[in-house]
Coordinates of C-alpha atoms in Angstrom, one line a residue:
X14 CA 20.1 -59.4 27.1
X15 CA 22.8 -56.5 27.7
X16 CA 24.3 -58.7 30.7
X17 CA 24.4 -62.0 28.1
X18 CA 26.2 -59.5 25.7
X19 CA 28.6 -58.4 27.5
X20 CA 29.0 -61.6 29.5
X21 CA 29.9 -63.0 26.3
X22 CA 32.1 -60.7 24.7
X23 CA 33.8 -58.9 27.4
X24 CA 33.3 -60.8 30.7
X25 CA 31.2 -58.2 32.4
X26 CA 27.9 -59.6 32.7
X27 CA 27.2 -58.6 36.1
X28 CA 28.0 -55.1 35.3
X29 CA 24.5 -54.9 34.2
X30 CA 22.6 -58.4 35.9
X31 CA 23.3 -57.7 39.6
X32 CA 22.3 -54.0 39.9
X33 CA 19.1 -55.0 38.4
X34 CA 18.9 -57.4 41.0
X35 CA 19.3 -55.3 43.7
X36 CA 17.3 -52.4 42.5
X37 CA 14.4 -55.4 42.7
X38 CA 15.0 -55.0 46.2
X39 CA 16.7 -58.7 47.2
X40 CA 19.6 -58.5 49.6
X41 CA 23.2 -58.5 48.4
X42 CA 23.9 -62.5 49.4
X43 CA 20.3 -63.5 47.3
X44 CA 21.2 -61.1 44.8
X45 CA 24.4 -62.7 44.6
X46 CA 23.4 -66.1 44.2
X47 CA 19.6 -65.7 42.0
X48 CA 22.8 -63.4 39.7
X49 CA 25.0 -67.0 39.4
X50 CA 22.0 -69.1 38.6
X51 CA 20.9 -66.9 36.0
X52 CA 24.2 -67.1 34.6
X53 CA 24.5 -70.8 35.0
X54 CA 21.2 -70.8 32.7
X55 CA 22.2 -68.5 30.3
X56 CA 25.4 -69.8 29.4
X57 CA 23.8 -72.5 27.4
X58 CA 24.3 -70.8 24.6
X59 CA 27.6 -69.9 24.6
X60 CA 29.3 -73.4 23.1
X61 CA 27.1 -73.5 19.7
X62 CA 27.8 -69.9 19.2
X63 CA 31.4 -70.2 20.0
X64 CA 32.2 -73.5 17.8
X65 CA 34.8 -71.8 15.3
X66 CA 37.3 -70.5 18.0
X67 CA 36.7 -73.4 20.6
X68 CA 38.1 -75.5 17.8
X69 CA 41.0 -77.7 18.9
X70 CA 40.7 -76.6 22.4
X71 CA 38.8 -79.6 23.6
X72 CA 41.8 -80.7 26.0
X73 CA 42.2 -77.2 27.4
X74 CA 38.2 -77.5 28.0
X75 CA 38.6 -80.8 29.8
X76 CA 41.7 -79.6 31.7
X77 CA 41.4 -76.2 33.4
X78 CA 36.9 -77.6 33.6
X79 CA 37.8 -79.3 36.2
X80 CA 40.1 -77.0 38.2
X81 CA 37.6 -74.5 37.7
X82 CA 35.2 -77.3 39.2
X83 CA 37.0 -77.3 42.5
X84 CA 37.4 -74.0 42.9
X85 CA 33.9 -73.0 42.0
X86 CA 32.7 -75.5 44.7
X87 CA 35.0 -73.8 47.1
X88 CA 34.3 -70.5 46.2
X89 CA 30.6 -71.2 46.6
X90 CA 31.0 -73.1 50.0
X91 CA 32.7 -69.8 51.2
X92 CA 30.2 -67.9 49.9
X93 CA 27.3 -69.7 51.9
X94 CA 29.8 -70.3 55.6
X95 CA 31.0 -66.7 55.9
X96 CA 29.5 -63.3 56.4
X97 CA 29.0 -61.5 53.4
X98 CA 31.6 -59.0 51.6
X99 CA 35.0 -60.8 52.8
X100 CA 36.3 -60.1 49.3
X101 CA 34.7 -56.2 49.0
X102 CA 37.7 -54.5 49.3
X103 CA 39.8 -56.7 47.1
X104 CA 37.9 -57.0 44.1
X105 CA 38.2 -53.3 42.4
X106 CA 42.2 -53.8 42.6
X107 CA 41.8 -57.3 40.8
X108 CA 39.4 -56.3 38.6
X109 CA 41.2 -53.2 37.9
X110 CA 44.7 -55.2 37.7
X111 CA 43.5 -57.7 34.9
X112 CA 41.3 -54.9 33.1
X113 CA 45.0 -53.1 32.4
X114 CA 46.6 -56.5 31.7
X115 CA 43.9 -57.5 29.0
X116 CA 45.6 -54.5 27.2
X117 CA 49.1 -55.6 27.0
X118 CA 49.8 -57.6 24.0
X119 CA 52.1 -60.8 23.4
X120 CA 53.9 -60.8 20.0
X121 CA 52.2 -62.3 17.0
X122 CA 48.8 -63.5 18.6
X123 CA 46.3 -60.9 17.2
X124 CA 46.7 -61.2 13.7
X125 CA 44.5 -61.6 10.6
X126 CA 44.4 -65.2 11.1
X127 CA 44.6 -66.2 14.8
X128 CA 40.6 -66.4 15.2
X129 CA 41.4 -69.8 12.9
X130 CA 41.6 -73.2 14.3
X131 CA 45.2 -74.2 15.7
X132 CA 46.7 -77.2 17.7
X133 CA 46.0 -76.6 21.4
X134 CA 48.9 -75.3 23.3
X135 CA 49.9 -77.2 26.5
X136 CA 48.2 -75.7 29.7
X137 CA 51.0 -74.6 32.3
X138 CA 50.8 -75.1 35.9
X139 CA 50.7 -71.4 35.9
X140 CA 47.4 -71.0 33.9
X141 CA 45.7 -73.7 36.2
X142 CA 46.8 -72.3 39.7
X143 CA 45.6 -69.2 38.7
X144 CA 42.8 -71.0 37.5
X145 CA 41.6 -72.4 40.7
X146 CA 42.3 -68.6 42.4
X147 CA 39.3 -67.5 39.8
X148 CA 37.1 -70.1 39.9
X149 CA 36.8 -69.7 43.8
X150 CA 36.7 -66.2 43.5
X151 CA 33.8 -66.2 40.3
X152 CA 31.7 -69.3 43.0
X153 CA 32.1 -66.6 45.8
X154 CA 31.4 -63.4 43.7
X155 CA 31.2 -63.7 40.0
X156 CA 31.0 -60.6 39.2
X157 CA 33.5 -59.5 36.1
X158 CA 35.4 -62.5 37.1
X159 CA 35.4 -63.2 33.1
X160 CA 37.2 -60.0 32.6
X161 CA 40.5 -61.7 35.4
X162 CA 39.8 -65.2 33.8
X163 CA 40.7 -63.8 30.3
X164 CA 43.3 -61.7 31.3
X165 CA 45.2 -64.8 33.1
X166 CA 44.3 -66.7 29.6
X167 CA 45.9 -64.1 27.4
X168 CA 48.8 -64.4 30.0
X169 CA 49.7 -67.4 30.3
X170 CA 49.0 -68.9 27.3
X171 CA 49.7 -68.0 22.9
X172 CA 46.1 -68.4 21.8
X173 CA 44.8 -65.4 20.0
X174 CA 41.9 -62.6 21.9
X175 CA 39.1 -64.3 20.2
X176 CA 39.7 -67.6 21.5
X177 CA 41.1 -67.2 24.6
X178 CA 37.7 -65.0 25.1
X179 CA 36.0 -68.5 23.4
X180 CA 37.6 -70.7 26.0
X181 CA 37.0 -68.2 29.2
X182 CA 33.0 -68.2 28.3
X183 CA 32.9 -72.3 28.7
X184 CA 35.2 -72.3 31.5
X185 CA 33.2 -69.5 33.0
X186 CA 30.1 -71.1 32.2
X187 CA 31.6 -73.9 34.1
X188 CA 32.0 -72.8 37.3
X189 CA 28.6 -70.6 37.0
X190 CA 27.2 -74.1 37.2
X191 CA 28.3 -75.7 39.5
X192 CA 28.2 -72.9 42.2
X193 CA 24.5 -72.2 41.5
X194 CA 23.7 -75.8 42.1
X195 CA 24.8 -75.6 45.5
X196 CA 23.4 -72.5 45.9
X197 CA 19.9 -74.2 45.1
X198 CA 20.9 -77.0 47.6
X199 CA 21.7 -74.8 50.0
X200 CA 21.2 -71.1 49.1
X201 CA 18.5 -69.2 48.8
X202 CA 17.3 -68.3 45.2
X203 CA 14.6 -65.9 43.9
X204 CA 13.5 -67.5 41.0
X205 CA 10.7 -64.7 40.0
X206 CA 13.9 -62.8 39.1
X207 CA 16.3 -65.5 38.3
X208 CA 14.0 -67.1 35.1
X209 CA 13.5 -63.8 33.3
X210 CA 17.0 -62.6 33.6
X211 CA 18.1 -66.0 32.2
X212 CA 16.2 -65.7 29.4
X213 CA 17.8 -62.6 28.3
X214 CA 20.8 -64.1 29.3
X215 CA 20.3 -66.7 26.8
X216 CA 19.5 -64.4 24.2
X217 CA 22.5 -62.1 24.6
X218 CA 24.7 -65.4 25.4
X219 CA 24.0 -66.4 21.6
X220 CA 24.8 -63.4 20.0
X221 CA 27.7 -62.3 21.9
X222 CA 30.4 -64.3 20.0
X223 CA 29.3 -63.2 16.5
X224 CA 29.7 -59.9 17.2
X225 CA 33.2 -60.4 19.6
X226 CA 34.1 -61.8 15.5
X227 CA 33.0 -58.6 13.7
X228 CA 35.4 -55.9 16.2
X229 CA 38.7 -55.1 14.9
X230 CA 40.5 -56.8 17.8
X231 CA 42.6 -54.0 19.2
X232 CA 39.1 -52.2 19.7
X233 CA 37.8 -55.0 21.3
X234 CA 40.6 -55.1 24.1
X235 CA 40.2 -51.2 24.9
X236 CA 36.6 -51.9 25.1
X237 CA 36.7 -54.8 27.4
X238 CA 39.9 -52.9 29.1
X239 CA 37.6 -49.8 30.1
X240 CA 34.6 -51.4 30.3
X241 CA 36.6 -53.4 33.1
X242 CA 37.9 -50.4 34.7
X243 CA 35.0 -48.7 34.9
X244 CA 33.6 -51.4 36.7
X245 CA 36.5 -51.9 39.3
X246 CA 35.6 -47.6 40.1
X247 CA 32.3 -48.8 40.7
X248 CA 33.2 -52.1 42.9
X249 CA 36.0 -49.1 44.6
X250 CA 33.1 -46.4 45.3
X251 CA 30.4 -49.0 47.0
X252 CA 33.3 -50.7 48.9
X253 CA 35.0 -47.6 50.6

């Protein structure tokens, strides 16, 4: 439930799933993939609970979905035809990078009323290049590749923290699915640990946005911003 929590609300789901994962003894690549299955599973929830602040943003869904499609499937293939940990020793800089970006703030997006609904703002070519770069990366190795995937939304688009977070959870939801089904063509899953960490997934999935809408806002990005960083020390410390 802790790793659909902060899945949901901070993009950091793995900070909590995959060590439990490996402490259950399963290698790093079967961790790795039973982790992105689970996800896939327990992201169910996420739409329903996140219906106010994915208002309007039904064309950004449709658009960057299906760039995050193709680079989930690529990010997966890799995944499954090279030896593991090709991406060790770049993920605590990127991870670290968009944790300190998350705290910069764009005029006029956080205010009292930006969690409302709004007309979608057109996606650049910007957000969706840098939308494929995640998606392969979060079908390789999700983990806290919601905490880069909101830090290039709050980037590269106007929309406010709540639903640019709103937006990341479906897109990231997106590319969970489709890398773990070829990971259960092709992969090898654990599914004595993969069907119990999906249900709490599911349970922390659904309450996650609720309480993303009760934080003051400015907490909320120094939370997800250290919560990030402290995670990029971690992925730093195992890789060197």
């Amino acid at each position: 439930m802790a790793a659909g929590l902060t899945g949901t609300v901070a993009g950091l789901a793995s900070l909590f799933s995959c060590p439990a994962l490996l402490a259950a003894g399963l290698s790093p690549t079967t961790a790795n993939v039973t982790n992105t299955v689970s996800l896939a599973i327990g992201n169910i929830t996420v739409v329903p609970s996140s219906r106010r602040e994915l208002s309007g943003q039904s064309s950004a869904v449709l658009r960057l979905g299906l760039v995050v499609v193709l680079g989930s499937a690529a990010g997966a293939a890799l995944l499954l035809a090279t030896p593991p940990g090709v991406f060790q020793r770049v993920v605590p800089f990127l991870v670290g990078g968009a944790s300190v970006a998350i705290l910069v703030r764009r005029p006029a997006r956080d205010t009292p009323g930006s969690g409302e609904p709004k007309p979608p703002e057109s996606t650049t070519w910007l957000t969706a290049l840098g939308m494929f770069a995640v998606a392969l990366y979060s079908g390789y190795f999700a983990a806290a590749s919601g905490v880069v995937m909101l830090a290039l939304l709050l980037a590269t688009t106007s929309e406010s923290l709540l639903r640019s977070n709103a937006l990341k959870n479906v897109l990231v939801g997106v590319a969970d699915l489709v890398a773990a089904a070829g990971f259960v063509l092709f992969g090898t899953v654990s599914w004595l640990d993969a069907l119990p960490l999906a249900l709490g997934l599911l349970l922390g999935s659904w309450l996650g946005p609720p309480l993303a809408r009760s934080l003051p806002t400015a907490l909320l990005r120094v939370g997800i911003a250290l919560a990030g960083l402290a995670l990029a020390v971690k992925l730093a410390v195992e890789a060197y």
